[in-house]
Short mmCIF file of C-alpha atoms in Angstrom, two decimals:
data_model
loop_
_atom_site.label_atom_id
_atom_site.label_comp_id
_atom_site.label_asym_id
_atom_site.label_seq_id
_atom_site.Cartn_x
_atom_site.Cartn_y
_atom_site.Cartn_z
CA MET A 1 31.18 4.48 2.49
CA VAL A 2 31.04 6.34 -0.53
CA LYS A 3 27.90 4.21 -1.45
CA ALA A 4 26.28 4.86 1.82
CA ALA A 5 26.62 8.70 1.04
CA LYS A 6 25.40 8.37 -2.04
CA GLN A 7 22.43 6.96 -0.74
CA ALA A 8 22.13 8.86 1.93
CA ALA A 9 22.18 11.78 -0.45
CA ARG A 10 19.49 10.54 -2.61
CA THR A 11 16.10 12.58 -2.65
CA SER A 12 13.40 11.35 -5.17
CA VAL A 13 12.83 11.32 -8.67
CA TRP A 14 10.07 13.40 -8.56
CA LEU A 15 12.78 16.44 -7.49
CA GLU A 16 14.81 18.35 -9.80
CA GLY A 17 12.64 17.11 -13.02
CA LYS A 18 13.62 13.90 -13.51
CA ALA A 19 10.65 12.31 -13.62
CA ARG A 20 9.88 14.33 -16.51
CA ARG A 21 12.81 14.82 -18.50
CA GLY A 22 14.49 11.25 -18.61
CA ARG A 23 18.17 11.52 -19.85
CA GLY A 24 16.48 12.78 -23.56
CA GLY A 25 17.73 12.27 -27.06
CA GLY A 26 18.18 9.10 -28.78
CA GLN A 27 15.84 7.11 -27.34
CA PRO A 28 15.12 3.43 -28.26
CA SER A 29 11.98 3.75 -30.43
CA GLY A 30 8.58 1.62 -29.28
CA LEU A 31 9.55 2.94 -25.60
CA ASP A 32 8.27 5.76 -23.07
CA ARG A 33 8.29 6.23 -19.56
CA ASP A 34 4.68 5.36 -19.03
CA ARG A 35 5.35 2.08 -20.89
CA ILE A 36 8.36 1.41 -18.73
CA THR A 37 6.42 2.19 -15.73
CA GLU A 38 3.28 0.21 -16.63
CA VAL A 39 5.39 -3.42 -17.41
CA THR A 40 7.39 -2.69 -13.93
CA VAL A 41 3.98 -2.70 -11.85
CA ARG A 42 2.91 -5.69 -13.93
CA LEU A 43 6.15 -7.58 -13.13
CA LEU A 44 6.43 -6.70 -9.36
CA ASP A 45 2.67 -7.61 -9.32
CA ALA A 46 3.28 -10.80 -10.80
CA GLU A 47 7.37 -11.60 -9.55
CA GLY A 48 7.34 -9.72 -6.39
CA LEU A 49 9.95 -6.97 -5.19
CA ASP A 50 13.06 -9.37 -4.47
CA LYS A 51 13.27 -11.14 -7.93
CA PHE A 52 12.32 -7.31 -10.01
CA SER A 53 15.87 -6.06 -11.65
CA MET A 54 16.25 -3.64 -14.99
CA ARG A 55 17.27 -6.77 -16.64
CA ARG A 56 14.38 -8.78 -16.06
CA LEU A 57 12.19 -5.46 -17.21
CA ALA A 58 14.34 -5.27 -20.28
CA THR A 59 13.61 -9.09 -21.06
CA GLU A 60 9.73 -8.14 -20.49
CA LEU A 61 10.04 -5.37 -22.81
CA ASN A 62 12.41 -6.86 -25.41
CA VAL A 63 15.09 -4.51 -25.29
CA THR A 64 18.53 -4.17 -23.77
CA ALA A 65 18.80 -3.20 -20.18
CA MET A 66 20.82 -0.19 -21.45
CA SER A 67 17.56 1.30 -23.14
CA VAL A 68 15.75 1.27 -20.23
CA TYR A 69 18.39 3.70 -18.66
CA TRP A 70 17.78 6.15 -21.57
CA TYR A 71 14.26 6.87 -19.60
CA VAL A 72 15.71 6.45 -15.96
CA ASP A 73 18.68 7.04 -14.57
CA THR A 74 18.31 4.26 -11.65
CA LYS A 75 16.26 1.46 -10.51
CA ASP A 76 15.52 3.46 -7.63
CA ASP A 77 13.59 6.15 -9.90
CA LEU A 78 11.68 3.54 -11.46
CA LEU A 79 10.37 2.23 -8.37
CA GLU A 80 9.47 5.47 -7.46
CA LEU A 81 7.56 5.77 -10.43
CA ALA A 82 5.64 2.18 -9.73
CA LEU A 83 4.66 3.22 -6.64
CA ASP A 84 3.12 6.58 -7.42
CA ALA A 85 1.72 4.67 -10.64
CA ALA A 86 0.11 2.33 -8.24
CA PHE A 87 -1.72 5.07 -5.88
CA GLY A 88 -3.27 6.71 -9.18
CA GLU A 89 -5.63 3.27 -9.15
CA LEU A 90 -7.08 5.08 -5.76
CA GLY A 91 -10.82 6.32 -6.16
CA LEU A 92 -11.16 9.49 -4.28
CA PRO A 93 -14.04 11.16 -2.83
CA ASP A 94 -14.34 15.05 -3.21
CA PRO A 95 -14.32 16.94 0.04
CA GLN A 96 -15.51 19.41 -0.86
CA THR A 97 -19.08 17.81 -1.92
CA ALA A 98 -21.85 19.23 -0.42
CA GLY A 99 -23.61 16.97 2.04
CA GLU A 100 -21.22 14.36 2.47
CA ASP A 101 -20.30 13.04 5.80
CA TRP A 102 -16.68 12.81 6.08
CA ARG A 103 -17.19 9.61 7.97
CA GLU A 104 -18.10 7.86 4.79
CA GLN A 105 -15.35 9.40 3.30
CA LEU A 106 -12.85 8.69 5.11
CA ARG A 107 -14.04 4.95 5.50
CA ALA A 108 -13.72 5.03 1.66
CA LEU A 109 -10.22 6.42 1.70
CA ALA A 110 -9.32 3.94 4.27
CA THR A 111 -11.00 0.93 2.23
CA SER A 112 -9.29 1.49 -1.03
CA TYR A 113 -5.88 2.27 0.54
CA ARG A 114 -6.37 -1.21 2.19
CA ALA A 115 -7.05 -2.77 -0.96
CA LEU A 116 -4.25 -1.08 -2.96
CA LEU A 117 -2.15 -2.37 -0.24
CA VAL A 118 -3.20 -5.79 -0.97
CA ARG A 119 -3.11 -6.03 -4.80
CA HIS A 120 0.36 -4.60 -4.71
CA PRO A 121 1.91 -6.36 -1.68
CA TRP A 122 5.21 -4.49 -3.08
CA LEU A 123 4.05 -1.17 -2.50
CA SER A 124 4.39 -0.94 1.53
CA PRO A 125 7.98 -1.79 1.68
CA LEU A 126 8.16 0.88 -1.12
CA ALA A 127 6.05 3.59 0.58
CA GLY A 128 8.45 3.28 3.74
CA ARG A 129 11.29 3.34 1.57
CA TYR A 130 10.65 6.60 -0.74
CA LEU A 131 9.55 10.13 -0.03
CA ASN A 132 5.93 9.49 -1.74
CA ILE A 133 5.53 12.78 -3.11
CA GLY A 134 4.66 11.46 -6.83
CA PRO A 135 1.46 13.52 -8.10
CA ASN A 136 -0.80 11.12 -7.49
CA SER A 137 0.56 10.31 -4.08
CA LEU A 138 0.20 14.07 -2.76
CA VAL A 139 -3.72 13.79 -4.91
CA PHE A 140 -4.04 11.27 -1.83
CA SER A 141 -2.14 12.97 0.93
CA ARG A 142 -4.03 16.28 0.48
CA THR A 143 -8.24 14.43 0.12
CA VAL A 144 -6.94 12.96 3.12
CA GLN A 145 -6.12 16.36 4.84
CA ARG A 146 -8.81 17.53 3.36
CA VAL A 147 -11.58 15.05 4.60
CA VAL A 148 -10.05 14.46 8.14
CA ARG A 149 -9.99 19.08 8.42
CA ARG A 150 -13.40 18.58 8.19
CA THR A 151 -13.93 16.33 11.33
CA GLY A 152 -13.97 19.31 13.50
CA LEU A 153 -10.35 18.47 15.38
CA PRO A 154 -8.44 21.36 15.94
CA ASP A 155 -5.48 21.69 13.15
CA HIS A 156 -2.86 20.61 15.98
CA ARG A 157 -4.58 16.98 16.11
CA ILE A 158 -5.03 16.78 12.17
CA THR A 159 -2.05 15.09 11.59
CA SER A 160 -2.34 12.47 15.00
CA ALA A 161 -5.69 11.78 13.51
CA ILE A 162 -4.17 10.66 9.85
CA SER A 163 -1.65 8.91 11.46
CA ALA A 164 -4.29 6.96 14.07
CA VAL A 165 -6.19 5.56 10.46
CA PHE A 166 -3.92 5.70 8.06
CA GLN A 167 -1.09 3.71 9.56
CA PHE A 168 -3.60 1.14 10.85
CA VAL A 169 -4.91 0.32 7.52
CA TYR A 170 -1.01 0.29 6.39
CA GLY A 171 -0.66 -2.35 9.13
CA TYR A 172 -3.30 -4.39 8.30
CA GLY A 173 -3.22 -3.80 4.14
CA THR A 174 0.54 -5.19 4.78
CA ILE A 175 0.10 -7.98 6.80
CA GLU A 176 -3.36 -8.74 4.46
CA GLY A 177 -1.27 -8.89 1.79
CA HIS A 178 1.25 -10.91 2.97
CA PHE A 179 -1.06 -13.61 4.19
CA PHE A 180 -2.79 -13.51 0.26
CA GLY A 181 1.11 -14.42 -0.67
CA ARG A 182 1.92 -17.41 1.48
CA VAL A 183 -1.48 -18.81 0.56
CA ALA A 184 -0.64 -18.17 -3.19
CA ASP A 185 3.23 -19.88 -2.59
CA ALA A 186 1.35 -22.58 -1.14
CA GLY A 187 -1.30 -23.30 -3.74
CA MET A 188 -3.97 -23.54 -1.97
CA THR A 189 -7.46 -20.72 -1.20
CA ALA A 190 -7.41 -18.43 1.80
CA ASP A 191 -9.94 -21.11 3.58
CA GLU A 192 -8.10 -24.02 3.16
CA TYR A 193 -4.85 -22.44 4.03
CA PHE A 194 -6.51 -21.25 7.39
CA GLN A 195 -8.00 -23.95 8.24
CA HIS A 196 -4.80 -26.52 7.44
CA SER A 197 -2.92 -23.75 9.88
CA MET A 198 -5.29 -23.86 12.59
CA SER A 199 -5.47 -27.74 12.29
CA LYS A 200 -1.59 -27.84 13.00
CA VAL A 201 -1.18 -25.27 15.42
CA THR A 202 -3.73 -27.04 17.68
CA GLU A 203 -1.42 -30.55 17.66
CA ALA A 204 1.62 -28.54 18.70
CA PRO A 205 1.36 -28.47 22.59
CA GLU A 206 3.32 -24.71 23.05
CA THR A 207 0.65 -23.49 20.45
CA ALA A 208 -2.60 -25.29 21.20
CA GLU A 209 -2.95 -23.95 24.53
CA VAL A 210 -3.12 -20.08 23.28
CA ILE A 211 -5.35 -21.14 20.59
CA GLU A 212 -7.67 -22.92 22.51
CA GLU A 213 -7.83 -19.72 24.95
CA SER A 214 -8.78 -18.00 21.70
CA LYS A 215 -11.66 -19.93 20.50
CA ASN A 216 -14.36 -17.89 22.02
CA LEU A 217 -13.10 -15.09 20.95
CA MET A 218 -12.72 -16.97 17.70
CA ALA A 219 -16.07 -17.80 17.36
CA ALA A 220 -17.77 -14.75 18.12
CA ARG A 221 -15.82 -12.87 15.98
CA GLY A 222 -18.26 -14.57 13.19
CA GLY A 223 -17.72 -14.83 9.40
CA ASP A 224 -17.56 -18.42 7.53
CA THR A 225 -14.64 -17.40 5.11
CA VAL A 226 -11.00 -15.76 5.64
CA ALA A 227 -12.20 -12.77 3.88
CA GLU A 228 -15.56 -12.30 5.67
CA MET A 229 -13.33 -12.45 8.90
CA LEU A 230 -11.10 -9.86 7.76
CA ASP A 231 -13.65 -7.35 6.50
CA ARG A 232 -15.71 -7.77 9.79
CA ASP A 233 -12.21 -6.50 11.74
CA PHE A 234 -11.39 -4.36 9.42
CA THR A 235 -14.59 -2.63 9.65
CA PHE A 236 -14.76 -2.37 13.17
CA ALA A 237 -11.13 -1.37 13.73
CA LEU A 238 -11.96 1.44 11.67
CA ASP A 239 -15.31 2.06 13.20
CA LEU A 240 -13.50 2.19 16.77
CA LEU A 241 -10.86 4.56 14.98
CA ILE A 242 -13.58 7.02 13.77
CA ALA A 243 -15.75 6.98 17.04
CA GLY A 244 -12.56 8.16 18.91
CA ILE A 245 -12.25 10.88 16.44
CA GLU A 246 -15.86 11.67 17.39
CA ALA A 247 -15.14 11.42 20.97
CA MET A 248 -12.12 13.98 20.87
CA VAL A 249 -14.12 16.30 19.04
CA GLU A 250 -17.07 16.38 21.70
CA ARG A 251 -14.40 16.97 24.10
CA GLY A 252 -13.03 20.20 22.51
#
Protein backbone atom coordinates (compact mmCIF):
# COMPACT_ATOMS: atom_id res chain seq x y z
CA MET A 1 0.00 0.00 0.00
CA VAL A 2 2.82 2.37 0.94
CA LYS A 3 4.75 1.42 -2.20
CA ALA A 4 1.70 2.11 -4.39
CA ALA A 5 1.27 5.51 -2.75
CA LYS A 6 4.91 6.41 -3.41
CA GLN A 7 4.61 5.39 -7.06
CA ALA A 8 1.48 7.46 -7.45
CA ALA A 9 3.19 10.45 -5.85
CA ARG A 10 6.20 10.30 -8.18
CA THR A 11 6.23 13.12 -10.72
CA SER A 12 9.35 13.52 -12.84
CA VAL A 13 13.13 13.69 -12.70
CA TRP A 14 12.81 17.02 -14.51
CA LEU A 15 11.02 18.66 -11.60
CA GLU A 16 12.66 20.09 -8.47
CA GLY A 17 16.04 20.29 -10.17
CA LYS A 18 16.82 16.56 -9.84
CA ALA A 19 17.92 16.18 -13.44
CA ARG A 20 20.53 18.89 -13.01
CA ARG A 21 21.98 18.38 -9.57
CA GLY A 22 21.93 14.64 -8.82
CA ARG A 23 23.02 13.80 -5.28
CA GLY A 24 26.05 16.05 -5.43
CA GLY A 25 29.33 15.85 -3.57
CA GLY A 26 31.83 13.03 -3.64
CA GLN A 27 30.85 11.57 -6.97
CA PRO A 28 33.09 8.79 -8.28
CA SER A 29 35.66 10.00 -10.79
CA GLY A 30 35.30 9.07 -14.46
CA LEU A 31 31.51 9.27 -14.46
CA ASP A 32 29.01 11.98 -15.22
CA ARG A 33 25.29 12.15 -15.90
CA ASP A 34 25.71 12.33 -19.68
CA ARG A 35 27.98 9.27 -19.76
CA ILE A 36 25.57 7.23 -17.65
CA THR A 37 22.62 8.26 -19.83
CA GLU A 38 24.51 7.44 -23.03
CA VAL A 39 25.37 3.93 -21.82
CA THR A 40 21.80 3.44 -20.61
CA VAL A 41 20.47 4.17 -24.12
CA ARG A 42 23.00 1.78 -25.61
CA LEU A 43 22.04 -1.02 -23.22
CA LEU A 44 18.34 -0.47 -23.80
CA ASP A 45 18.92 -0.72 -27.55
CA ALA A 46 21.02 -3.86 -27.23
CA GLU A 47 19.17 -5.79 -24.53
CA GLY A 48 15.71 -4.24 -24.18
CA LEU A 49 13.78 -2.65 -21.36
CA ASP A 50 12.96 -5.88 -19.52
CA LYS A 51 16.60 -6.83 -19.04
CA PHE A 52 17.78 -3.40 -18.00
CA SER A 53 18.84 -2.93 -14.37
CA MET A 54 21.04 -0.58 -12.40
CA ARG A 55 23.34 -3.51 -11.65
CA ARG A 56 23.68 -4.32 -15.36
CA LEU A 57 24.42 -0.66 -16.08
CA ALA A 58 27.06 -0.54 -13.35
CA THR A 59 28.74 -3.62 -14.83
CA GLU A 60 28.85 -1.98 -18.24
CA LEU A 61 30.37 1.16 -16.69
CA ASN A 62 32.79 -0.96 -14.65
CA VAL A 63 31.68 0.62 -11.37
CA THR A 64 29.54 -0.44 -8.43
CA ALA A 65 25.79 0.05 -8.50
CA MET A 66 26.12 2.51 -5.62
CA SER A 67 28.38 4.66 -7.80
CA VAL A 68 25.53 5.09 -10.28
CA TYR A 69 23.23 6.21 -7.47
CA TRP A 70 25.46 9.23 -6.87
CA TYR A 71 24.03 10.60 -10.12
CA VAL A 72 20.41 9.43 -10.07
CA ASP A 73 18.09 8.67 -7.19
CA THR A 74 16.14 5.88 -8.88
CA LYS A 75 15.99 3.69 -11.96
CA ASP A 76 12.89 5.65 -13.05
CA ASP A 77 14.91 8.87 -13.01
CA LEU A 78 17.53 7.29 -15.25
CA LEU A 79 14.95 5.93 -17.70
CA GLU A 80 13.43 9.40 -17.99
CA LEU A 81 16.86 10.80 -18.81
CA ALA A 82 17.35 8.11 -21.47
CA LEU A 83 13.90 8.82 -22.92
CA ASP A 84 14.66 12.49 -23.35
CA ALA A 85 18.13 11.76 -24.76
CA ALA A 86 16.44 9.73 -27.49
CA PHE A 87 14.09 12.61 -28.30
CA GLY A 88 17.23 14.70 -28.79
CA GLU A 89 18.01 12.63 -31.90
CA LEU A 90 15.01 14.00 -33.79
CA GLY A 91 15.71 16.31 -36.68
CA LEU A 92 13.25 19.17 -36.35
CA PRO A 93 12.16 21.68 -39.00
CA ASP A 94 11.96 25.38 -38.20
CA PRO A 95 8.28 26.37 -38.29
CA GLN A 96 9.29 30.02 -38.66
CA THR A 97 11.14 29.51 -41.95
CA ALA A 98 9.46 31.64 -44.60
CA GLY A 99 7.90 29.79 -47.50
CA GLU A 100 8.04 26.34 -45.90
CA ASP A 101 4.93 24.21 -46.48
CA TRP A 102 3.37 22.98 -43.23
CA ARG A 103 2.43 19.72 -44.95
CA GLU A 104 6.04 18.86 -45.70
CA GLN A 105 7.13 19.91 -42.22
CA LEU A 106 4.43 17.73 -40.67
CA ARG A 107 5.50 14.80 -42.85
CA ALA A 108 9.11 15.33 -41.79
CA LEU A 109 8.17 15.37 -38.10
CA ALA A 110 5.99 12.28 -38.39
CA THR A 111 8.61 10.36 -40.38
CA SER A 112 11.37 11.27 -37.94
CA TYR A 113 9.25 10.21 -34.96
CA ARG A 114 8.36 6.91 -36.61
CA ALA A 115 12.04 6.17 -37.24
CA LEU A 116 12.87 7.00 -33.62
CA LEU A 117 10.23 4.56 -32.31
CA VAL A 118 11.56 1.80 -34.55
CA ARG A 119 15.19 2.53 -33.71
CA HIS A 120 14.48 2.48 -29.97
CA PRO A 121 11.65 -0.04 -29.29
CA TRP A 122 11.89 0.70 -25.55
CA LEU A 123 10.89 4.31 -26.16
CA SER A 124 7.15 3.75 -26.68
CA PRO A 125 6.43 2.12 -23.30
CA LEU A 126 8.48 4.78 -21.52
CA ALA A 127 6.74 7.59 -23.42
CA GLY A 128 3.47 6.20 -22.08
CA ARG A 129 4.81 5.88 -18.54
CA TYR A 130 6.41 9.26 -17.88
CA LEU A 131 5.37 12.89 -18.25
CA ASN A 132 7.67 13.64 -21.22
CA ILE A 133 8.69 17.07 -19.98
CA GLY A 134 12.41 16.83 -20.61
CA PRO A 135 14.00 19.61 -22.68
CA ASN A 136 14.27 17.60 -25.91
CA SER A 137 10.72 16.30 -25.62
CA LEU A 138 9.41 19.81 -25.01
CA VAL A 139 11.23 21.16 -28.06
CA PHE A 140 9.66 18.40 -30.15
CA SER A 141 6.18 19.12 -28.75
CA ARG A 142 6.57 22.85 -29.29
CA THR A 143 7.71 22.35 -32.88
CA VAL A 144 4.76 20.07 -33.62
CA GLN A 145 2.36 22.58 -32.12
CA ARG A 146 3.80 25.47 -34.13
CA VAL A 147 3.66 23.51 -37.39
CA VAL A 148 0.04 22.45 -36.83
CA ARG A 149 -0.91 26.03 -35.94
CA ARG A 150 0.13 26.98 -39.47
CA THR A 151 -2.49 24.67 -40.99
CA GLY A 152 -5.24 27.23 -40.47
CA LEU A 153 -7.20 25.12 -38.00
CA PRO A 154 -8.86 27.06 -35.17
CA ASP A 155 -7.14 26.86 -31.80
CA HIS A 156 -9.71 24.51 -30.31
CA ARG A 157 -8.89 21.93 -33.02
CA ILE A 158 -5.08 22.04 -32.81
CA THR A 159 -4.64 19.39 -30.11
CA SER A 160 -7.11 17.08 -31.86
CA ALA A 161 -5.13 17.29 -35.09
CA ILE A 162 -1.88 16.64 -33.24
CA SER A 163 -3.45 13.60 -31.58
CA ALA A 164 -4.73 12.25 -34.89
CA VAL A 165 -1.30 12.43 -36.53
CA PHE A 166 1.07 11.57 -33.73
CA GLN A 167 -0.98 8.91 -31.98
CA PHE A 168 -1.15 7.22 -35.38
CA VAL A 169 2.63 7.52 -35.72
CA TYR A 170 3.12 6.26 -32.16
CA GLY A 171 1.03 3.17 -32.87
CA TYR A 172 2.55 2.53 -36.28
CA GLY A 173 6.13 2.93 -35.06
CA THR A 174 5.50 0.82 -31.95
CA ILE A 175 4.08 -2.12 -33.92
CA GLU A 176 6.83 -1.81 -36.52
CA GLY A 177 9.45 -1.86 -33.77
CA HIS A 178 7.88 -5.00 -32.26
CA PHE A 179 7.93 -6.64 -35.69
CA PHE A 180 11.62 -6.00 -36.19
CA GLY A 181 12.25 -7.28 -32.66
CA ARG A 182 10.61 -10.59 -33.59
CA VAL A 183 12.64 -10.67 -36.79
CA ALA A 184 15.88 -10.22 -34.85
CA ASP A 185 14.91 -12.92 -32.34
CA ALA A 186 14.19 -15.31 -35.19
CA GLY A 187 17.58 -14.66 -36.77
CA MET A 188 16.01 -13.85 -40.14
CA THR A 189 15.74 -10.87 -42.43
CA ALA A 190 12.42 -9.04 -42.41
CA ASP A 191 11.55 -10.46 -45.83
CA GLU A 192 12.42 -14.02 -44.79
CA TYR A 193 10.33 -13.68 -41.65
CA PHE A 194 7.37 -12.31 -43.60
CA GLN A 195 7.46 -15.09 -46.19
CA HIS A 196 7.85 -17.75 -43.50
CA SER A 197 4.91 -16.35 -41.51
CA MET A 198 2.67 -16.07 -44.57
CA SER A 199 3.39 -19.67 -45.58
CA LYS A 200 2.53 -20.88 -42.09
CA VAL A 201 -0.75 -18.98 -41.75
CA THR A 202 -1.94 -20.11 -45.17
CA GLU A 203 -1.44 -23.74 -44.08
CA ALA A 204 -3.64 -23.38 -41.00
CA PRO A 205 -7.42 -23.77 -41.64
CA GLU A 206 -8.23 -21.18 -38.97
CA THR A 207 -6.30 -18.42 -40.75
CA ALA A 208 -6.09 -19.51 -44.38
CA GLU A 209 -9.55 -18.20 -45.29
CA VAL A 210 -8.84 -14.73 -43.94
CA ILE A 211 -5.47 -14.58 -45.70
CA GLU A 212 -7.08 -15.71 -48.96
CA GLU A 213 -9.60 -12.86 -48.74
CA SER A 214 -6.76 -10.42 -48.20
CA LYS A 215 -4.59 -11.57 -51.10
CA ASN A 216 -5.94 -9.07 -53.61
CA LEU A 217 -5.47 -6.23 -51.12
CA MET A 218 -1.91 -7.34 -50.39
CA ALA A 219 -1.15 -7.53 -54.11
CA ALA A 220 -2.70 -4.14 -54.82
CA ARG A 221 -0.69 -2.53 -52.05
CA GLY A 222 2.52 -3.30 -53.94
CA GLY A 223 6.06 -3.36 -52.67
CA ASP A 224 8.67 -6.03 -53.27
CA THR A 225 10.06 -5.91 -49.73
CA VAL A 226 8.67 -5.53 -46.23
CA ALA A 227 10.35 -2.13 -45.96
CA GLU A 228 8.62 -0.93 -49.13
CA MET A 229 5.23 -2.18 -47.94
CA LEU A 230 5.62 -0.50 -44.56
CA ASP A 231 6.72 2.76 -46.15
CA ARG A 232 3.86 2.80 -48.65
CA ASP A 233 1.24 2.15 -45.98
CA PHE A 234 2.70 4.78 -43.67
CA THR A 235 2.99 7.40 -46.41
CA PHE A 236 -0.57 6.95 -47.65
CA ALA A 237 -2.04 6.88 -44.13
CA LEU A 238 -0.20 10.10 -43.34
CA ASP A 239 -1.45 11.64 -46.59
CA LEU A 240 -5.01 10.74 -45.54
CA LEU A 241 -4.55 12.53 -42.22
CA ILE A 242 -3.11 15.62 -43.89
CA ALA A 243 -5.95 15.61 -46.41
CA GLY A 244 -8.35 15.42 -43.48
CA ILE A 245 -6.77 18.49 -41.90
CA GLU A 246 -7.04 20.36 -45.21
CA ALA A 247 -10.70 19.36 -45.53
CA MET A 248 -11.50 20.58 -42.01
CA VAL A 249 -9.78 23.89 -42.70
CA GLU A 250 -11.81 24.35 -45.90
CA ARG A 251 -14.99 23.46 -44.01
CA GLY A 252 -14.21 26.31 -41.67
